[in-house]
Short mmCIF file of C-alpha atoms and ligand atoms in Angstrom, two decimals:
data_model
loop_
_atom_site.label_atom_id
_atom_site.label_comp_id
_atom_site.label_asym_id
_atom_site.label_seq_id
_atom_site.Cartn_x
_atom_site.Cartn_y
_atom_site.Cartn_z
CA MET A 273 167.49 175.70 75.44
CA THR A 274 170.95 175.00 74.13
CA ASN A 275 170.83 178.09 71.91
CA ASP A 276 170.78 180.49 74.90
CA ARG A 277 173.99 179.18 76.34
CA PRO A 278 177.65 180.06 75.75
CA PHE A 279 179.81 177.79 73.67
CA LEU A 280 183.45 177.12 72.85
CA ARG A 281 184.84 178.01 69.45
CA ILE A 282 187.91 175.90 68.70
CA SER A 283 190.26 176.50 65.85
CA GLY A 284 191.68 173.02 65.28
CA GLY A 285 194.97 171.64 64.07
CA HIS A 286 197.39 173.35 66.45
CA SER A 287 200.21 171.35 67.94
CA LEU A 288 200.45 171.56 71.75
CA SER A 289 203.55 171.75 73.94
CA GLY A 290 204.42 172.42 77.56
CA GLU A 291 202.79 171.32 80.79
CA LEU A 292 199.17 170.91 81.89
CA ARG A 293 198.41 171.14 85.61
CA VAL A 294 195.87 168.69 87.01
CA SER A 295 193.39 169.89 89.66
CA GLY A 296 192.10 167.92 92.64
CA ALA A 297 189.72 165.04 91.92
CA LYS A 298 186.11 166.19 91.59
CA ASN A 299 184.65 162.82 92.54
CA SER A 300 186.84 162.59 95.64
CA ALA A 301 186.21 166.16 96.73
CA LEU A 302 182.43 165.70 96.49
CA VAL A 303 182.39 162.70 98.80
CA LEU A 304 185.00 164.17 101.17
CA MET A 305 182.75 167.23 101.55
CA ALA A 306 179.87 164.93 102.51
CA ALA A 307 182.13 163.28 105.10
CA CYS A 308 182.37 166.60 106.98
CA LEU A 309 178.80 165.88 108.13
CA LEU A 310 180.25 163.17 110.37
CA THR A 311 181.86 165.59 112.83
CA ARG A 312 181.14 168.85 114.66
CA ASP A 313 184.79 169.88 114.26
CA PRO A 314 186.06 171.91 111.30
CA ILE A 315 187.54 170.12 108.30
CA ARG A 316 189.97 171.75 105.88
CA LEU A 317 190.16 170.19 102.43
CA ARG A 318 193.01 171.33 100.19
CA ASN A 319 193.34 170.91 96.43
CA VAL A 320 189.59 171.24 95.81
CA PRO A 321 188.80 172.18 92.20
CA ALA A 322 186.60 175.24 91.52
CA LEU A 323 183.70 173.56 89.73
CA THR A 324 179.96 174.00 89.61
CA ASP A 325 179.47 170.50 91.10
CA ILE A 326 181.61 171.47 94.11
CA ALA A 327 179.55 174.64 94.54
CA GLY A 328 176.42 172.45 94.36
CA MET A 329 177.66 170.22 97.18
CA GLY A 330 178.52 173.38 99.16
CA GLU A 331 174.90 174.49 98.75
CA MET A 332 173.70 171.10 99.94
CA LEU A 333 175.80 171.33 103.12
CA PHE A 334 174.63 174.92 103.65
CA SER A 335 170.99 173.85 103.34
CA LEU A 336 171.57 171.34 106.14
CA GLY A 337 173.10 173.99 108.41
CA GLY A 338 176.79 173.57 107.51
CA ARG A 339 179.22 176.33 106.53
CA VAL A 340 181.62 176.15 103.60
CA GLU A 341 184.20 178.79 102.83
CA ARG A 342 186.69 178.77 99.97
CA LYS A 343 190.22 180.05 100.65
CA GLY A 344 192.31 179.68 97.50
CA ASP A 345 192.29 176.02 96.55
CA ALA A 346 191.10 175.00 100.04
CA LEU A 347 187.61 174.60 101.45
CA GLU A 348 186.96 175.17 105.13
CA LEU A 349 183.95 173.14 106.18
CA ASP A 350 182.15 173.54 109.46
CA GLY A 351 179.44 171.02 110.28
CA SER A 352 178.91 172.15 113.91
CA GLY A 353 175.59 173.81 113.06
CA ILE A 354 173.99 170.94 111.11
CA HIS A 355 170.34 171.15 112.14
CA SER A 356 168.51 169.40 109.32
CA SER A 357 168.63 165.83 108.09
CA ALA A 358 166.38 166.49 105.09
CA ALA A 359 168.10 167.14 101.77
CA PRO A 360 166.19 169.42 99.37
CA TYR A 361 164.95 167.80 96.15
CA GLU A 362 166.29 170.53 93.81
CA LEU A 363 169.84 170.05 95.09
CA VAL A 364 169.87 166.25 94.84
CA ASN A 365 168.22 166.50 91.45
CA SER A 366 170.89 168.86 90.11
CA LEU A 367 173.82 167.01 91.73
CA ARG A 368 173.42 163.25 91.88
CA ALA A 369 176.45 162.80 94.14
CA SER A 370 174.70 164.75 96.90
CA PHE A 371 172.63 161.60 97.52
CA PHE A 372 175.81 160.24 99.16
CA CYS A 373 175.02 162.53 102.13
CA ILE A 374 172.49 159.93 103.28
CA GLY A 375 175.15 157.80 105.02
CA PRO A 376 176.83 160.49 107.12
CA LEU A 377 173.54 162.27 107.85
CA LEU A 378 172.02 159.07 109.19
CA ALA A 379 175.08 158.25 111.29
CA ARG A 380 175.27 161.77 112.76
CA MET A 381 171.58 162.69 113.16
CA GLY A 382 169.95 159.26 113.57
CA THR A 383 167.68 160.06 110.66
CA ALA A 384 167.96 161.19 107.03
CA ARG A 385 165.48 162.13 104.31
CA VAL A 386 167.06 162.29 100.87
CA PRO A 387 165.17 162.36 97.56
CA MET A 388 166.06 159.63 95.06
CA PRO A 389 168.50 161.14 92.58
CA GLY A 390 166.71 159.69 89.55
CA GLY A 391 168.42 158.78 86.30
CA CYS A 392 170.65 160.95 84.19
CA LYS A 393 171.76 161.24 80.58
CA ILE A 394 174.09 158.24 80.79
CA GLY A 395 171.76 155.77 82.47
CA SER A 396 169.29 154.92 85.21
CA ARG A 397 171.70 155.29 88.20
CA PRO A 398 169.93 153.12 90.82
CA VAL A 399 170.68 153.40 94.56
CA GLU A 400 169.42 150.06 95.87
CA GLU A 401 172.92 149.02 96.98
CA HIS A 402 173.13 152.10 99.22
CA VAL A 403 169.70 151.28 100.68
CA LYS A 404 170.39 147.57 101.22
CA GLY A 405 173.64 148.37 102.99
CA LEU A 406 172.04 150.93 105.32
CA LYS A 407 169.36 148.36 106.20
CA ALA A 408 172.08 145.80 106.98
CA LEU A 409 173.55 148.37 109.40
CA GLY A 410 170.21 148.37 111.25
CA ALA A 411 168.49 151.38 109.71
CA HIS A 412 164.80 151.40 108.90
CA VAL A 413 164.56 152.59 105.33
CA SER A 414 161.44 153.36 103.32
CA ILE A 415 161.02 154.89 99.89
CA GLU A 416 157.84 156.87 99.37
CA HIS A 417 156.92 159.53 96.85
CA GLY A 418 160.47 159.50 95.53
CA VAL A 419 162.11 160.18 98.91
CA VAL A 420 164.36 157.77 100.82
CA THR A 421 163.73 158.06 104.55
CA ALA A 422 166.16 156.31 106.86
CA SER A 423 166.17 156.20 110.65
CA ILE A 424 167.96 154.31 113.37
CA PRO A 425 165.56 152.52 115.73
CA GLY A 426 166.18 152.08 119.44
CA PRO A 427 167.40 154.37 122.20
CA THR A 428 171.09 154.46 121.24
CA ARG A 429 170.40 155.99 117.79
CA ARG A 430 173.54 154.20 116.62
CA LEU A 431 173.98 151.99 113.57
CA GLN A 432 175.24 148.46 114.22
CA GLY A 433 178.30 147.07 112.44
CA ALA A 434 177.43 144.32 109.93
CA ARG A 435 178.78 142.24 107.05
CA ILE A 436 177.58 143.70 103.76
CA VAL A 437 178.09 142.01 100.39
CA LEU A 438 177.50 144.42 97.52
CA ASP A 439 175.86 142.91 94.42
CA CYS A 440 178.02 145.18 92.27
CA PRO A 441 181.11 147.16 93.30
CA SER A 442 179.32 150.54 93.27
CA VAL A 443 181.63 153.44 94.05
CA GLY A 444 178.87 155.54 95.59
CA ALA A 445 177.41 152.70 97.68
CA THR A 446 180.86 151.77 99.00
CA GLU A 447 181.40 155.41 100.02
CA THR A 448 177.94 155.84 101.58
CA LEU A 449 178.42 152.70 103.66
CA MET A 450 181.98 153.52 104.74
CA MET A 451 180.78 156.88 106.08
CA ALA A 452 177.77 155.35 107.82
CA ALA A 453 179.85 152.55 109.35
CA ALA A 454 182.55 154.91 110.64
CA LEU A 455 180.28 155.92 113.57
CA ALA A 456 178.51 152.53 113.96
CA ASP A 457 178.74 150.29 116.98
CA GLY A 458 181.14 147.42 116.18
CA GLU A 459 182.86 146.19 113.05
CA THR A 460 181.47 146.49 109.50
CA VAL A 461 182.86 144.45 106.64
CA ILE A 462 182.03 145.59 103.10
CA GLU A 463 182.62 142.80 100.57
CA ASN A 464 182.80 143.31 96.80
CA ALA A 465 183.68 146.93 97.57
CA ALA A 466 184.67 149.33 94.80
CA LEU A 467 188.45 149.60 94.34
CA GLU A 468 188.49 153.13 92.89
CA PRO A 469 191.17 155.58 94.14
CA GLU A 470 188.40 157.90 95.35
CA VAL A 471 187.35 155.17 97.83
CA VAL A 472 190.92 155.06 99.15
CA ASP A 473 190.93 158.86 99.38
CA LEU A 474 187.78 158.74 101.50
CA ALA A 475 189.31 156.06 103.74
CA ASP A 476 192.38 158.26 104.20
CA LEU A 477 190.29 161.30 105.18
CA LEU A 478 188.17 159.19 107.56
CA THR A 479 191.37 157.83 109.13
CA ALA A 480 192.67 161.39 109.54
CA MET A 481 189.37 162.14 111.34
CA GLY A 482 189.95 159.27 113.79
CA ALA A 483 188.06 156.46 112.01
CA ARG A 484 189.41 152.92 111.91
CA VAL A 485 189.35 151.73 108.31
CA ARG A 486 191.40 148.94 106.73
CA GLY A 487 191.42 147.38 103.30
CA ALA A 488 190.24 150.34 101.17
CA GLY A 489 191.46 149.70 97.63
CA THR A 490 190.81 145.96 98.02
CA PRO A 491 187.46 144.16 97.61
CA THR A 492 187.06 143.81 101.41
CA ILE A 493 186.94 146.90 103.60
CA PHE A 494 186.87 146.65 107.41
CA ILE A 495 185.55 149.54 109.47
CA ASP A 496 185.69 149.50 113.26
CA GLY A 497 183.11 152.03 114.36
CA VAL A 498 184.17 154.78 116.79
CA ASP A 499 182.10 157.03 119.12
CA ARG A 500 183.11 160.28 117.52
CA LEU A 501 185.22 161.69 114.71
CA HIS A 502 187.28 164.86 114.87
CA GLY A 503 188.46 167.57 112.47
CA ALA A 504 191.23 167.16 109.91
CA ASP A 505 193.34 169.00 107.35
CA TYR A 506 193.53 166.91 104.18
CA ALA A 507 194.60 167.25 100.53
CA VAL A 508 192.44 165.70 97.79
CA ILE A 509 194.19 163.39 95.28
CA PRO A 510 194.82 164.64 91.72
CA ASP A 511 191.95 164.07 89.28
CA ARG A 512 192.78 160.95 87.26
CA ILE A 513 190.00 161.67 84.75
CA GLU A 514 191.18 165.23 84.09
CA ALA A 515 194.75 163.89 83.79
CA GLY A 516 193.60 161.24 81.32
CA THR A 517 191.73 163.88 79.31
CA PHE A 518 194.90 165.99 79.10
CA LEU A 519 196.99 162.98 77.99
CA LEU A 520 194.40 162.41 75.28
CA ALA A 521 194.71 166.08 74.25
CA ALA A 522 198.41 165.45 73.65
CA ALA A 523 197.70 162.22 71.76
CA ILE A 524 194.92 163.53 69.52
CA THR A 525 197.01 166.54 68.46
CA ARG A 526 200.08 164.28 67.97
CA SER A 527 201.97 166.50 70.40
CA ARG A 528 204.31 166.18 73.36
CA LEU A 529 202.94 167.33 76.72
CA ARG A 530 203.77 166.91 80.38
CA VAL A 531 200.76 166.33 82.64
CA ALA A 532 201.21 166.78 86.42
CA PRO A 533 200.58 166.04 89.21
CA VAL A 534 199.51 162.48 88.44
CA ILE A 535 199.50 159.24 90.43
CA PRO A 536 200.43 156.85 87.59
CA THR A 537 198.89 153.77 89.26
CA HIS A 538 195.50 155.54 89.05
CA LEU A 539 195.85 155.58 85.27
CA CYS A 540 197.32 152.13 84.55
CA ALA A 541 194.60 150.91 82.17
CA VAL A 542 194.53 154.23 80.31
CA LEU A 543 198.31 154.42 79.95
CA SER A 544 198.38 150.85 78.71
CA LYS A 545 195.79 151.61 75.98
CA LEU A 546 197.62 154.79 74.98
CA GLU A 547 200.86 152.81 74.64
CA GLN A 548 199.10 150.11 72.62
CA ALA A 549 197.87 152.85 70.28
CA GLY A 550 201.47 153.97 69.74
CA CYS A 551 201.93 156.80 72.26
CA ARG A 552 205.26 157.14 74.02
CA ILE A 553 204.88 157.53 77.76
CA GLU A 554 207.53 158.53 80.27
CA THR A 555 207.02 159.13 83.96
CA ASP A 556 208.92 162.14 85.23
CA GLY A 557 208.74 162.94 88.95
CA ASP A 558 205.08 163.64 89.74
CA GLY A 559 204.20 163.91 86.06
CA ILE A 560 203.73 161.93 82.87
CA ILE A 561 205.10 163.01 79.50
CA LEU A 562 203.18 161.77 76.49
CA SER A 563 204.40 162.08 72.93
CA ALA A 564 202.44 160.91 69.92
CA GLU A 565 203.01 160.72 66.19
CA HIS A 566 201.41 157.91 64.17
CA LEU A 567 198.64 156.15 66.13
CA THR A 568 196.81 152.90 65.42
CA ALA A 569 193.52 151.32 66.48
CA VAL A 570 192.95 149.62 69.84
CA ASP A 571 189.93 147.86 71.37
CA LEU A 572 188.71 148.70 74.83
CA ARG A 573 185.95 147.83 77.25
CA THR A 574 185.03 149.97 80.26
CA GLN A 575 185.26 148.27 83.63
CA PRO A 576 185.36 149.09 87.32
CA PHE A 577 188.83 150.14 88.56
CA PRO A 578 191.53 149.02 87.82
CA GLY A 579 189.89 148.44 84.41
CA PHE A 580 189.43 151.17 81.82
CA PRO A 581 187.29 153.98 83.35
CA THR A 582 183.89 154.69 81.86
CA ASP A 583 184.56 158.41 82.41
CA LEU A 584 187.34 158.31 79.77
CA GLN A 585 185.45 156.22 77.21
CA ALA A 586 184.08 159.19 75.24
CA PRO A 587 187.37 161.17 75.24
CA PHE A 588 189.27 158.04 74.15
CA MET A 589 186.79 157.47 71.34
CA SER A 590 187.65 160.91 69.94
CA LEU A 591 191.27 159.78 69.74
CA LEU A 592 190.37 156.46 68.11
CA ALA A 593 188.35 158.33 65.48
CA THR A 594 191.74 159.64 64.27
CA ALA A 595 193.84 156.44 64.71
CA GLU A 596 194.60 154.22 61.71
CA GLY A 597 192.54 151.02 61.54
CA THR A 598 189.41 149.65 63.18
CA SER A 599 188.81 149.96 66.93
CA MET A 600 186.02 148.51 69.01
CA VAL A 601 184.80 150.27 72.17
CA THR A 602 182.34 148.61 74.56
CA GLU A 603 180.65 150.52 77.38
CA SER A 604 179.80 148.05 80.12
CA ILE A 605 179.08 150.29 83.13
CA PHE A 606 176.29 152.62 81.97
CA GLU A 607 173.54 151.72 79.51
CA ASN A 608 173.32 154.98 77.58
CA ARG A 609 176.83 156.31 77.30
CA LEU A 610 177.46 156.37 73.56
CA GLN A 611 175.56 159.55 72.71
CA HIS A 612 178.79 161.23 71.60
CA VAL A 613 178.95 158.83 68.62
CA ALA A 614 176.38 160.87 66.69
CA GLU A 615 178.26 164.10 67.46
CA LEU A 616 181.62 162.65 66.37
CA GLN A 617 179.93 161.53 63.15
CA ARG A 618 179.01 165.17 62.53
CA MET A 619 182.74 165.86 62.56
CA GLY A 620 183.44 163.27 59.90
CA ALA A 621 184.23 160.32 62.19
CA SER A 622 183.41 156.91 60.79
CA ILE A 623 181.65 155.07 63.64
CA ARG A 624 178.93 152.42 63.71
CA SER A 625 177.27 151.60 66.99
CA GLN A 626 174.99 148.85 68.11
CA GLY A 627 173.79 148.57 71.69
CA ASN A 628 176.72 149.51 73.87
CA THR A 629 179.43 148.81 71.32
CA ALA A 630 180.94 151.18 68.79
CA VAL A 631 183.16 150.21 65.87
CA ILE A 632 185.40 153.05 64.80
CA GLU A 633 187.29 153.31 61.49
CA GLY A 634 189.98 155.93 61.96
CA VAL A 635 189.94 158.80 59.46
CA ALA A 636 192.91 160.91 58.41
CA ARG A 637 191.29 164.13 59.59
CA LEU A 638 188.16 165.16 61.46
CA SER A 639 186.44 168.29 60.23
CA GLY A 640 185.15 171.13 62.41
CA ALA A 641 181.39 171.36 63.00
CA PRO A 642 178.93 172.62 65.61
CA VAL A 643 178.46 169.83 68.14
CA GLN A 644 176.68 169.22 71.39
CA GLY A 645 178.32 167.80 74.52
CA THR A 646 175.63 165.43 75.77
CA ASP A 647 177.13 164.87 79.23
CA LEU A 648 180.23 165.94 81.15
CA ARG A 649 182.75 163.56 79.59
CA ALA A 650 181.13 163.70 76.16
CA SER A 651 181.65 167.48 76.22
CA ALA A 652 185.36 166.94 76.88
CA ALA A 653 185.42 164.43 74.03
CA MET A 654 184.02 167.10 71.70
CA VAL A 655 186.68 169.59 72.74
CA LEU A 656 189.41 167.00 72.08
CA ALA A 657 187.96 166.25 68.66
CA GLY A 658 187.85 169.98 67.96
CA LEU A 659 191.55 170.35 68.84
CA ALA A 660 192.41 167.82 66.12
CA ALA A 661 189.82 168.81 63.52
CA GLN A 662 190.40 170.85 60.43
CA GLY A 663 188.68 174.23 60.71
CA ILE A 664 186.32 175.55 63.35
CA THR A 665 184.43 173.42 65.87
CA GLU A 666 181.76 174.92 68.10
CA VAL A 667 181.04 172.93 71.26
CA PHE A 668 177.75 173.47 73.08
CA GLY A 669 176.72 171.95 76.39
CA LEU A 670 179.23 173.84 78.57
CA GLU A 671 176.92 173.45 81.57
CA TYR A 672 178.18 169.86 81.58
CA LEU A 673 181.83 170.65 80.90
CA ASP A 674 181.99 173.21 83.72
CA ARG A 675 180.76 170.60 86.20
CA GLY A 676 183.98 168.64 85.94
CA TYR A 677 186.84 170.59 84.35
CA ALA A 678 188.31 173.65 86.08
CA ASP A 679 189.59 176.35 83.68
CA PHE A 680 189.54 173.80 80.86
CA GLU A 681 190.03 176.12 77.91
CA ALA A 682 192.48 178.38 79.77
CA LYS A 683 194.67 175.39 80.61
CA LEU A 684 194.60 174.11 77.02
CA ASN A 685 195.20 177.57 75.54
CA ALA A 686 198.32 177.92 77.74
CA VAL A 687 199.88 174.96 75.87
CA GLY A 688 198.98 176.19 72.40
CA ALA A 689 195.29 175.46 71.79
CA SER A 690 193.02 178.09 70.30
CA ILE A 691 189.72 177.99 72.19
CA THR A 692 187.41 180.92 72.87
CA ARG A 693 184.34 180.95 75.09
CA LEU A 694 181.63 182.99 73.45
CA PRO A 695 178.05 183.96 74.21
CA ALA A 696 175.33 182.26 72.16
CA SER A 697 174.82 185.50 70.24
CA ALA A 698 178.31 185.12 68.67
CA ARG A 699 177.40 181.97 66.72
CA SER A 700 178.88 181.84 63.25
CA GLY A 701 175.76 180.22 61.79
CA HIS A 702 177.87 178.03 59.50
CA GLY A 703 176.00 174.90 60.38
CA VAL A 704 172.86 173.54 61.93
CA LEU A 705 173.05 173.69 65.70
CA PRO A 706 172.16 170.40 67.32
CA THR A 707 169.43 170.62 69.93
C1 UD1 B 1033 180.88 157.21 90.29
C2 UD1 B 1033 181.42 158.47 89.67
C3 UD1 B 1033 181.17 158.50 88.18
C4 UD1 B 1033 181.68 157.23 87.52
C5 UD1 B 1033 181.12 156.01 88.23
C6 UD1 B 1033 181.70 154.70 87.70
C7 UD1 B 1033 181.15 160.04 91.52
C8 UD1 B 1033 180.50 161.27 92.03
N1 UD1 B 1033 180.79 159.61 90.31
O1 UD1 B 1033 179.46 157.26 90.13
O2 UD1 B 1033 181.85 159.64 87.62
O3 UD1 B 1033 181.27 157.22 86.17
O4 UD1 B 1033 181.43 156.07 89.64
O5 UD1 B 1033 183.08 154.70 87.83
O6 UD1 B 1033 181.99 159.49 92.18
N2 UD1 B 1033 174.65 150.45 90.42
C9 UD1 B 1033 173.60 149.61 90.74
N3 UD1 B 1033 173.00 149.78 91.95
C10 UD1 B 1033 173.38 150.74 92.85
C11 UD1 B 1033 174.46 151.58 92.52
C12 UD1 B 1033 175.08 151.40 91.29
O7 UD1 B 1033 173.22 148.74 89.95
O8 UD1 B 1033 172.78 150.84 93.93
C13 UD1 B 1033 175.31 150.30 89.10
C14 UD1 B 1033 175.11 151.53 88.23
O9 UD1 B 1033 173.87 151.48 87.53
C15 UD1 B 1033 176.27 151.43 87.29
C16 UD1 B 1033 177.38 150.80 88.15
O10 UD1 B 1033 176.71 150.22 89.27
O11 UD1 B 1033 175.97 150.54 86.24
C17 UD1 B 1033 178.40 151.80 88.63
O12 UD1 B 1033 177.79 152.80 89.40
P1 UD1 B 1033 178.51 153.45 90.64
O13 UD1 B 1033 179.85 152.84 90.82
O14 UD1 B 1033 177.57 153.45 91.80
O15 UD1 B 1033 178.71 154.95 90.13
P2 UD1 B 1033 178.53 156.27 90.97
O16 UD1 B 1033 179.07 156.09 92.33
O17 UD1 B 1033 177.15 156.78 90.83
#
């Protein structure tokens, strides 16, 4: 029950200034951890954020016989003792990304049993592209009683390189298939591959482990399978979604903030929309400085990279709720990712939604209210709205927020925000708590 959980109390209306430090990319780190299953040698990953999702993937590797140790911002992963190829249901159910272990497990062990991850708050999250691709690489795959069982037939227990055309450029399927193909016999070509920076990060780690991968970051990825992969020491890229959230914190509070480290090309579509809305953006070494005063409406539609990321749709909508004029936001990746609209309305936002489109009339000021973060990025959107709102906002749903933002309130407080994490018992009772 929501009411038993801690929440954030935000006193809104403070101007922010200074610098926000961006952690390593959660979505990269999760898949890079899965890639450690491909070798018996140790892998050291640096710049890994301390998040509950990362801990969840650590548990998954541990359950398979791997060892994961955190040393500062680094994880030392040892897959030499992997003895199981069966992923436990509870772990896949609580961390969807752990399904991506199916590719490396199959390539390393010749067999893999991974429960279907099921849907989540934002949509149905199918995995048929992963399954079709593994079949194309020669695996026998069956789905029974909610479990995907894959095995490699024949004496060699090795996948065979193949040409795979994805029906949609799924990030997870591209990553699953890259990992599986890295140890396959012969060349694999993945067409209509996802272009996301996290795919390139995976290719770079695989290359550091001795894989032969070309074309990551383009729609066609070539992987020349090798017999074995070795250990590596590798730093995860900065989190473009956390960086975008911080830039939006500067914009929604009409402040000036430096956000670093950032790879600006990872944020092109977001920076372009922020500029269209009236933000001033300067790149400065490894950082971006955003300053905002008067902001106006913009339209946006989520798209695969390099288009506008679905993971920043909710946080951007918080900003548009405060920008002068009428904006239109269309979510085209996930079917149920506008649940934050109702919560923003509780804060005085003027938004109408139909299907996957929201029309937002900017208001001069949001007003503080108790609100519920309905998924990870929606929770961040609520915190942003609270920073700009008049009065006190209480944000519930921190179990989502903590999955993807390391030290979120501490980082924001260091640049002038006023956010306190409190136990459920400290509720002010000034409004009706959403369930
Ligand atoms: C990843 C990110 C997530 C982000 C998403 C889209 C991780 C851990 N998560 O999720 O934060 O929101 O990319 O940028 O990296 N699809 C199919 N069939 C499939 C697979 C996907 O139809 O077999 C569809 C999905 O329903 C969705 C779209 O493809 O509509 C994108 O999904 P996908 O790129 O696979 O997202 P994830 O890898 O799950």
